[in-house]
Coordinates of C-alpha atoms in Angstrom, one line a residue:
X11 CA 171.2 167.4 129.9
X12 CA 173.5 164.6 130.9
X13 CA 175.5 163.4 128.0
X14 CA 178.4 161.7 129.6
X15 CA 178.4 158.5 127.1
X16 CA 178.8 160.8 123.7
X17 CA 182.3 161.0 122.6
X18 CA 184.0 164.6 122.9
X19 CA 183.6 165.6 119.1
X20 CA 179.7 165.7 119.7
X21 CA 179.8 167.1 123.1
X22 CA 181.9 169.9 121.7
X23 CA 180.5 170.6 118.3
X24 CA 177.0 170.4 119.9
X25 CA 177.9 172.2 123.2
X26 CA 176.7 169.6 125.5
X27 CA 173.2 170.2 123.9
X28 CA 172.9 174.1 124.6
X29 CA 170.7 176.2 122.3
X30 CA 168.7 179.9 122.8
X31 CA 165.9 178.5 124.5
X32 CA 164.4 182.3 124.3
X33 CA 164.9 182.6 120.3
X34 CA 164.6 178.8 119.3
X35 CA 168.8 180.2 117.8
X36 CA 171.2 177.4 117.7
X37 CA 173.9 179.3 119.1
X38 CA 173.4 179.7 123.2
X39 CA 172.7 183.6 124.0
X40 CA 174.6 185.6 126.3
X41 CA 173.5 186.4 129.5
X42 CA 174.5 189.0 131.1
X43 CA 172.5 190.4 134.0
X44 CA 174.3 190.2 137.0
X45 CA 170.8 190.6 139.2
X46 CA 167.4 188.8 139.1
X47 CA 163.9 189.4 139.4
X48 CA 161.4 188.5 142.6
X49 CA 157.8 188.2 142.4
X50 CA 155.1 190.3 144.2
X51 CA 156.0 188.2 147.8
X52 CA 159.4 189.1 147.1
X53 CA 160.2 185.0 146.3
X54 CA 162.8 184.0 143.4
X55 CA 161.3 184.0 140.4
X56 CA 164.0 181.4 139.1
X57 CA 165.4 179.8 142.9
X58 CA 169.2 178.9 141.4
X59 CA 169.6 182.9 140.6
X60 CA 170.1 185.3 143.6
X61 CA 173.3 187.2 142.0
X62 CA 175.8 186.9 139.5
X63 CA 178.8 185.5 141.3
X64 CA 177.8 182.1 140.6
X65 CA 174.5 182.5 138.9
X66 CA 174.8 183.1 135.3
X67 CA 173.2 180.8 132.7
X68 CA 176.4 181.7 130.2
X69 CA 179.0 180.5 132.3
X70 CA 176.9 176.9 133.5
X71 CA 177.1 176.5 129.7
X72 CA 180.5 176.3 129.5
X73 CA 181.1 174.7 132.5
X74 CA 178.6 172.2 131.8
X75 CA 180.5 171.2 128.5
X76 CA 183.9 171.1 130.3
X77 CA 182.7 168.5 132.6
X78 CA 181.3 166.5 130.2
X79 CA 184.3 166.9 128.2
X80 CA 186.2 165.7 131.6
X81 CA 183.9 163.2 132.7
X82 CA 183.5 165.2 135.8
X83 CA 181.3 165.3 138.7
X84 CA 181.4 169.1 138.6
X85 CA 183.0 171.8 136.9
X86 CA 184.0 175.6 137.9
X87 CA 185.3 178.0 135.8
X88 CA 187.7 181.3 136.9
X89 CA 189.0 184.7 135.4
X90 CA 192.4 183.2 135.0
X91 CA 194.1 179.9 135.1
X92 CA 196.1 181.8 137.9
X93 CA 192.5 182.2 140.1
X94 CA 191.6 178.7 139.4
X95 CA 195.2 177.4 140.8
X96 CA 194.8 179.9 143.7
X97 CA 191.4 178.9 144.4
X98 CA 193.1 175.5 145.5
X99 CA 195.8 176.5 147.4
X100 CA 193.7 179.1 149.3
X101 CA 191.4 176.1 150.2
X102 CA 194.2 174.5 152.1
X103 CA 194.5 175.1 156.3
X104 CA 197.1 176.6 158.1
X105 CA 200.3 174.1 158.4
X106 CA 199.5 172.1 155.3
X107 CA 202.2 170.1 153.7
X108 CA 202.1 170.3 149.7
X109 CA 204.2 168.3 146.7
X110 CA 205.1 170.7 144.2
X111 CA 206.0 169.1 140.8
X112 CA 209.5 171.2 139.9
X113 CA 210.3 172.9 136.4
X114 CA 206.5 173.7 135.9
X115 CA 204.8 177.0 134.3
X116 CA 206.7 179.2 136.0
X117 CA 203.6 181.4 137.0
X118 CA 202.3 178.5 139.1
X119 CA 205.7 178.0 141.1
X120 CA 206.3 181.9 141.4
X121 CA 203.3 182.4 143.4
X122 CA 202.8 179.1 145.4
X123 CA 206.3 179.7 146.2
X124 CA 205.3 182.9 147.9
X125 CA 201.6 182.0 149.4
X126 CA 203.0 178.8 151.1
X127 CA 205.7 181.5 152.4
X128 CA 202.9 184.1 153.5
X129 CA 200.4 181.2 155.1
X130 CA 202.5 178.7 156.8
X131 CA 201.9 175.7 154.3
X132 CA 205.1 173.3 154.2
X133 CA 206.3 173.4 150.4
X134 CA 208.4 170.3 149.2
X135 CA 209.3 170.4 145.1
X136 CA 210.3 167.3 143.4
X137 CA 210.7 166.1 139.9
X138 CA 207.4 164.6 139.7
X139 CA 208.6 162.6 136.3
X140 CA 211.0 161.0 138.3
X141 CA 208.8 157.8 139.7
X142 CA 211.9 157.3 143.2
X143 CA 211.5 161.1 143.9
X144 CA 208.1 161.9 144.0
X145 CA 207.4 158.3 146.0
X146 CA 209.9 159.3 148.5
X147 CA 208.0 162.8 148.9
X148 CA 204.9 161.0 149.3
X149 CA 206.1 158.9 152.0
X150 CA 205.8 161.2 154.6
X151 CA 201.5 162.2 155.0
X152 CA 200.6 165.6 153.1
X153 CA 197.5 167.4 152.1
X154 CA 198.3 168.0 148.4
X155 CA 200.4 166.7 145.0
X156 CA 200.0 169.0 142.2
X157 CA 201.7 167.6 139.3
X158 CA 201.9 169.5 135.4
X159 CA 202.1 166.9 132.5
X160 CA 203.0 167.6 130.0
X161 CA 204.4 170.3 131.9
X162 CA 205.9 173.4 130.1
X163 CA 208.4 174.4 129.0
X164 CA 210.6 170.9 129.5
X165 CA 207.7 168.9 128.4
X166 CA 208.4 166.0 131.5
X167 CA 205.6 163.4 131.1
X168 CA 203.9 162.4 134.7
X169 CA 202.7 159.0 135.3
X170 CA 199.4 160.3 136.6
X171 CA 197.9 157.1 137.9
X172 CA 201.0 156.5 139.7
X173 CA 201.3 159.8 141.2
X174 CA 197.4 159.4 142.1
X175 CA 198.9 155.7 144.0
X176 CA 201.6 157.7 145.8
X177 CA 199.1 161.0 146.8
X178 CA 196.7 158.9 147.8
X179 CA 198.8 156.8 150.2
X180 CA 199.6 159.9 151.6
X181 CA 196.6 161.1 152.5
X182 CA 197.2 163.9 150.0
X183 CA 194.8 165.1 146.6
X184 CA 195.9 165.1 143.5
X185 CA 195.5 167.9 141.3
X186 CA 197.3 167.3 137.7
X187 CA 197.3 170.7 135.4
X188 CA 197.1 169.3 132.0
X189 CA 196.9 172.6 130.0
X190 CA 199.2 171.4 126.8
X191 CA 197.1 168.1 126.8
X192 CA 193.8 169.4 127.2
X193 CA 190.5 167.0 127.9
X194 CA 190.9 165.7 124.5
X195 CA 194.1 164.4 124.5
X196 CA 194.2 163.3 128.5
X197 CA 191.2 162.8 131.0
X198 CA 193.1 163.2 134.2
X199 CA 190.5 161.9 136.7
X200 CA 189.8 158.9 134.6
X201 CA 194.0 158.2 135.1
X202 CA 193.3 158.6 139.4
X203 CA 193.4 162.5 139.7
X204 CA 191.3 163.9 142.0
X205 CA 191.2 168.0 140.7
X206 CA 192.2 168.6 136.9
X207 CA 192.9 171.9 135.9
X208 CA 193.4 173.9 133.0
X209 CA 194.6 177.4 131.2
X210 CA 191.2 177.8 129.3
X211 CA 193.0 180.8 128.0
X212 CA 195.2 178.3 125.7
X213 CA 194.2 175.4 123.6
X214 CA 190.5 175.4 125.4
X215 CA 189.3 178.5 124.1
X216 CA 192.5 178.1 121.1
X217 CA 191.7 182.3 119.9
X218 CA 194.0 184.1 121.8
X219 CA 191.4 186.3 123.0
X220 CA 190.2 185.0 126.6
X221 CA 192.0 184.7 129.6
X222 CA 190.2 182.1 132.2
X223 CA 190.8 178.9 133.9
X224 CA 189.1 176.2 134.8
X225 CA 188.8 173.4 138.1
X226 CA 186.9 169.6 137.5
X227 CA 186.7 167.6 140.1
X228 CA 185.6 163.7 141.0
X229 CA 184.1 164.1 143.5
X230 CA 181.4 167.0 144.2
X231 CA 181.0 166.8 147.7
X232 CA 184.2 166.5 148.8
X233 CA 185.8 169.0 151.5
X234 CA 188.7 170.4 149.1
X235 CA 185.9 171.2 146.7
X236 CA 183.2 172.7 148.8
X237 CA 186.3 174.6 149.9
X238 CA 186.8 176.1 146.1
X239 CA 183.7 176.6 144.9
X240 CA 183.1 178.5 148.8
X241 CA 186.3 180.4 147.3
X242 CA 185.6 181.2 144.6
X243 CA 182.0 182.9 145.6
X244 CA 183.5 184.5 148.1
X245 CA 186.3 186.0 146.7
X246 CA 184.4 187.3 143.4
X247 CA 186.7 185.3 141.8
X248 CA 184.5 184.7 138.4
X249 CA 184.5 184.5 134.7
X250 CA 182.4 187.0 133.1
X251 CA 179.6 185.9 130.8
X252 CA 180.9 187.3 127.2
X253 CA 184.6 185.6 128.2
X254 CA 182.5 181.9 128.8
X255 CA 180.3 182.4 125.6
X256 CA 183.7 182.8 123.3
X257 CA 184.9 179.8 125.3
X258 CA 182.1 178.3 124.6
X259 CA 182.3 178.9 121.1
X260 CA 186.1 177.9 121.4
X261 CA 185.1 174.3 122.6
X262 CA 182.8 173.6 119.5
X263 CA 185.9 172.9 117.6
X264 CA 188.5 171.8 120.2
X265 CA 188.9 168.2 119.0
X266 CA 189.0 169.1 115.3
X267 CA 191.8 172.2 116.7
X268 CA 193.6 169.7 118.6
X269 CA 193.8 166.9 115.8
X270 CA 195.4 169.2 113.7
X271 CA 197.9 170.6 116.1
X272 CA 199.1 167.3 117.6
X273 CA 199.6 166.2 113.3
X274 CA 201.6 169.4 112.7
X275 CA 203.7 169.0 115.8
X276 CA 204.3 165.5 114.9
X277 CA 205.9 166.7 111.5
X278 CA 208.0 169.3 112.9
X279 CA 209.4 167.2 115.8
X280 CA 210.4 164.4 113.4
X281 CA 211.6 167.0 111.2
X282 CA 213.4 168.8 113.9
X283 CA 215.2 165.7 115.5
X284 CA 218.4 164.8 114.5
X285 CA 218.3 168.1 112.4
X286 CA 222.5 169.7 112.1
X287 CA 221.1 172.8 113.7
X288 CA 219.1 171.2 116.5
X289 CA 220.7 170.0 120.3
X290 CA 217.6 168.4 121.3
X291 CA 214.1 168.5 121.0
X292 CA 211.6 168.4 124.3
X293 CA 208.4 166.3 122.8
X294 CA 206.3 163.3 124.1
X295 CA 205.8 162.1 120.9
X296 CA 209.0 161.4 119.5
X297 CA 209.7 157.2 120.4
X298 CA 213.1 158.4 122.1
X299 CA 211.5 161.2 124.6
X300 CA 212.0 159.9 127.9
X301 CA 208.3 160.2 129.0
X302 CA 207.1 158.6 125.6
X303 CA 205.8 155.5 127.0
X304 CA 203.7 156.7 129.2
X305 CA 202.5 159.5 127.4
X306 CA 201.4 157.1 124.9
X307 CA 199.4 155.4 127.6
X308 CA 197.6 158.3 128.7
X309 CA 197.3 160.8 125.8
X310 CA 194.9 159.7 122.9
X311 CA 194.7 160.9 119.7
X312 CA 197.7 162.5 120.1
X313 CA 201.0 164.6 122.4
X314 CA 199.9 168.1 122.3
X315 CA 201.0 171.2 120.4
X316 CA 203.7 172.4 122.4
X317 CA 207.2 171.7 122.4
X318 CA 210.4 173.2 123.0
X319 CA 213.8 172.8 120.7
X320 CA 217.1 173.4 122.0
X321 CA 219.4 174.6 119.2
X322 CA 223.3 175.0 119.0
X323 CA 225.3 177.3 119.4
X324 CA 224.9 180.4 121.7
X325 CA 221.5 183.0 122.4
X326 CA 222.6 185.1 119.7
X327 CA 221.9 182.0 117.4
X328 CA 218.4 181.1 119.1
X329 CA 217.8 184.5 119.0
X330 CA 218.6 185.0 115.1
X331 CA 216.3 181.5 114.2
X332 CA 213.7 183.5 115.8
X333 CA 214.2 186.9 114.2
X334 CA 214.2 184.6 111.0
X335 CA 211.1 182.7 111.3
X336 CA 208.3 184.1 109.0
X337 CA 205.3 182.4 110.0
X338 CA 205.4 181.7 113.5
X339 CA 204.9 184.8 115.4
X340 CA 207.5 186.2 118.2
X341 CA 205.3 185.8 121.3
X342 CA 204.0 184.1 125.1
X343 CA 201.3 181.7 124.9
X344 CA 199.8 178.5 123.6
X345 CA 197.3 176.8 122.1
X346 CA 195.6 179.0 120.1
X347 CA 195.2 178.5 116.2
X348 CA 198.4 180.5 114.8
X349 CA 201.7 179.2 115.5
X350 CA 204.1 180.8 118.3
X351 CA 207.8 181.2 119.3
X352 CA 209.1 182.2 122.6
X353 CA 212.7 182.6 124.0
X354 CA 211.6 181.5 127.3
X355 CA 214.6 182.2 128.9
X356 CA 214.3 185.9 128.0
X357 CA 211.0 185.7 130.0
X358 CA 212.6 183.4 132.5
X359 CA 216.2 184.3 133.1
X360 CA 216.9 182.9 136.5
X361 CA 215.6 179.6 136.3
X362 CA 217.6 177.6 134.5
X363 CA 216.1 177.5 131.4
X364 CA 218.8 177.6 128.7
X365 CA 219.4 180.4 126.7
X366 CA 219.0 178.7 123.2
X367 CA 215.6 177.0 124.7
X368 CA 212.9 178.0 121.9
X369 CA 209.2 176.9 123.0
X370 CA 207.2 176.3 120.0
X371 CA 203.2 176.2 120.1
X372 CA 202.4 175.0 117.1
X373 CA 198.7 176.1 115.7
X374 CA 196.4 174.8 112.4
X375 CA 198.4 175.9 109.6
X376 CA 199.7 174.1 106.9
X377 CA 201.9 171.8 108.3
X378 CA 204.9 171.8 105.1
X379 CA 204.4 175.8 105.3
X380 CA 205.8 175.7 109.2
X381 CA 208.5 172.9 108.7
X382 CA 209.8 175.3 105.6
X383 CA 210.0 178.3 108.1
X384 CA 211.9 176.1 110.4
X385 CA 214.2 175.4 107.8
X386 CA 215.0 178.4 106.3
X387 CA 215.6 180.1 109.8
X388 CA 217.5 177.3 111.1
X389 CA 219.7 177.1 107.9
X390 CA 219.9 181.3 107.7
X391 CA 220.9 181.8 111.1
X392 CA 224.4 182.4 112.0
X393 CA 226.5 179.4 112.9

């Protein structure tokens, strides 16, 4: 069931239109057989399932909602956001040249870093937010631009349909990750991208209990994606049924999720900016963020959930607001419905990232309750 023209609160809430077809139940079953039946002349007895590598009725589900939610020609989901990002790069020939946005998830650039080492691909990183630097990248030809925006954990906006200009030129795909934005916020292929990926383990699924990615594309039958989806059936890289039905069930009440995260973290930016205890606070949102402007022209409804604060004084005072904080719980991740703090340079010690950097992911609670915990801890900790 096509339902492109419905807006994403009824493609989510009614799951692009999937019910139990076997038990007339609202809620879609899970399917998990990983083999299916012949008849008596040894012919399919349903022709689209041979095996479960690409064939399972619980995954199409949730893919088919994501591209809807996307606006996508087609839609394939992975274990991890990890497999989906390698399913790319492992597309690629021998001798490719690609445009690394710099100061990304850390993850991504770790292990592009070393498969670009391993295959022979010609790695260039840039500061992507920086309009000169990633135009004179692009002026040389190259195969692939993968930008982040907003990327984590500096929050740097991307102008995406410029970047889409400048890939383009150079003969190269665009693939954007917008993870913190998620579809609702940001539709990257309706900005230029060519591939939009995502962490479905975050905001997507928004329960802290999945770990999957997912790859939309714009065009179907395009070399780069044959290439994937061939990659991905292939490699066994695959989602399992029970992880794409509680995504599933995740996406039912993404935009109402995302409404309330993007008001909370609103409050506690505006709260947090200009606050005695504060350096600087990393956020799209707030009128003075250097990316603001164009966030605001490709982010709707709202600037995501995450954001990081940079407070003064030394570590041992970031790391004593964190010891302090009540509510937000001491922990790596984002999206989900509780609110997180991370001292990502305790994860990520040799990359720059400053040692009273604190990445918030803010979740659905109360939105007074977590600007309170922020206060207290900030006012408590020592000076």
């Amino acid at each position: 069931m096509k339902n492109d023209h419905l807006k994403p609160a009824t493609i989510a809430a009614q799951a692009a239109g999937a019910t139990d077809t076997e038990t007339a139940g609202v809620v879609p079953g899970i399917h998990l057989s990983t083999t299916y039946l012949r008849d008596a002349d040894y012919a399919l007895m349903r022709p689209d399932n041979i095996y479960g590598r690409d064939e399972n009725d619980s995954v199409r589900q949730a893919e088919e909602v994501l591209r809807q939610l996307e606006g996508a020609a087609a839609t394939l989901l992975f274990p991890t956001g990890m497999a989906a990002i390698a399913a790319v790069f492992r597309a690629l020939p021998g001798g490719a040249r690609v445009i690394l946005q710099n100061g990304i998830y850390w993850g991504t650039i770790k292990w592009v870093r070393d498969f670009c080492a391993r295959r022979g691909i010609f790695l260039e990183e840039v500061d992507a937010a920086d309009a000169s630097a990633l135009a004179a990248a692009c002026r040389s030809s190259a195969d692939l631009v993968w930008i982040e925006t907003p990327s984590n954990p500096w929050l740097k906006t991307v102008d995406i349909n410029a970047a889409a200009g400048l890939a383009h030129k150079a003969g190269a795909v665009l693939v954007v990750d917008a993870t913190a934005a998620t579809p609702i916020l940001t539709r990257a292929l309706d900005h230029g991208a060519d591939i939009v990926m995502h962490s479905v383990s975050k905001a997507i699924n928004g329960h802290a209990d999945v770990l999957g990615g997912v790859l939309s594309c714009r065009d179907g039958a395009s070399a780069l994606w044959k290439a994937i989806a061939t990659e991905r059936h292939d490699a066994g890289a695959i989602i399992g049924p029970f992880e794409a039905w509680l995504v599933m069930r995740g996406l039912r009440t993404l935009p109402l999720r995302v409404e309330r995260m993007c008001t909370n973290a609103m409050a506690i930016a505006r709260f947090l900016d200009g606050h005695a205890g504060v350096e600087s606070v990393l956020y799209p949102g707030l009128e003075g963020d250097p990316g603001h402007a164009i966030a605001s022209r490709q982010m709707s409804g709202g600037y995501g959930s995450l954001m990081s604060v940079v407070v003064k004084g030394d570590r041992a005072r970031a790391l004593d607001v964190v010891a302090r904080l009540r509510l937000f719980h001491r922990a790596t991740s984002l999206g989900g419905v509780e609110s997180l703090v991370e001292h990502r340079h305790t994860i990520e010690p040799d990359t720059g990232i400053p040692e009273t950097l604190l990445r918030l992911s803010v979740g659905i609670e109360d939105a007074g309750d977590l600007v309170a915990d922020l206060a207290q801890a900030l006012e408590g900790a020592a000076a």
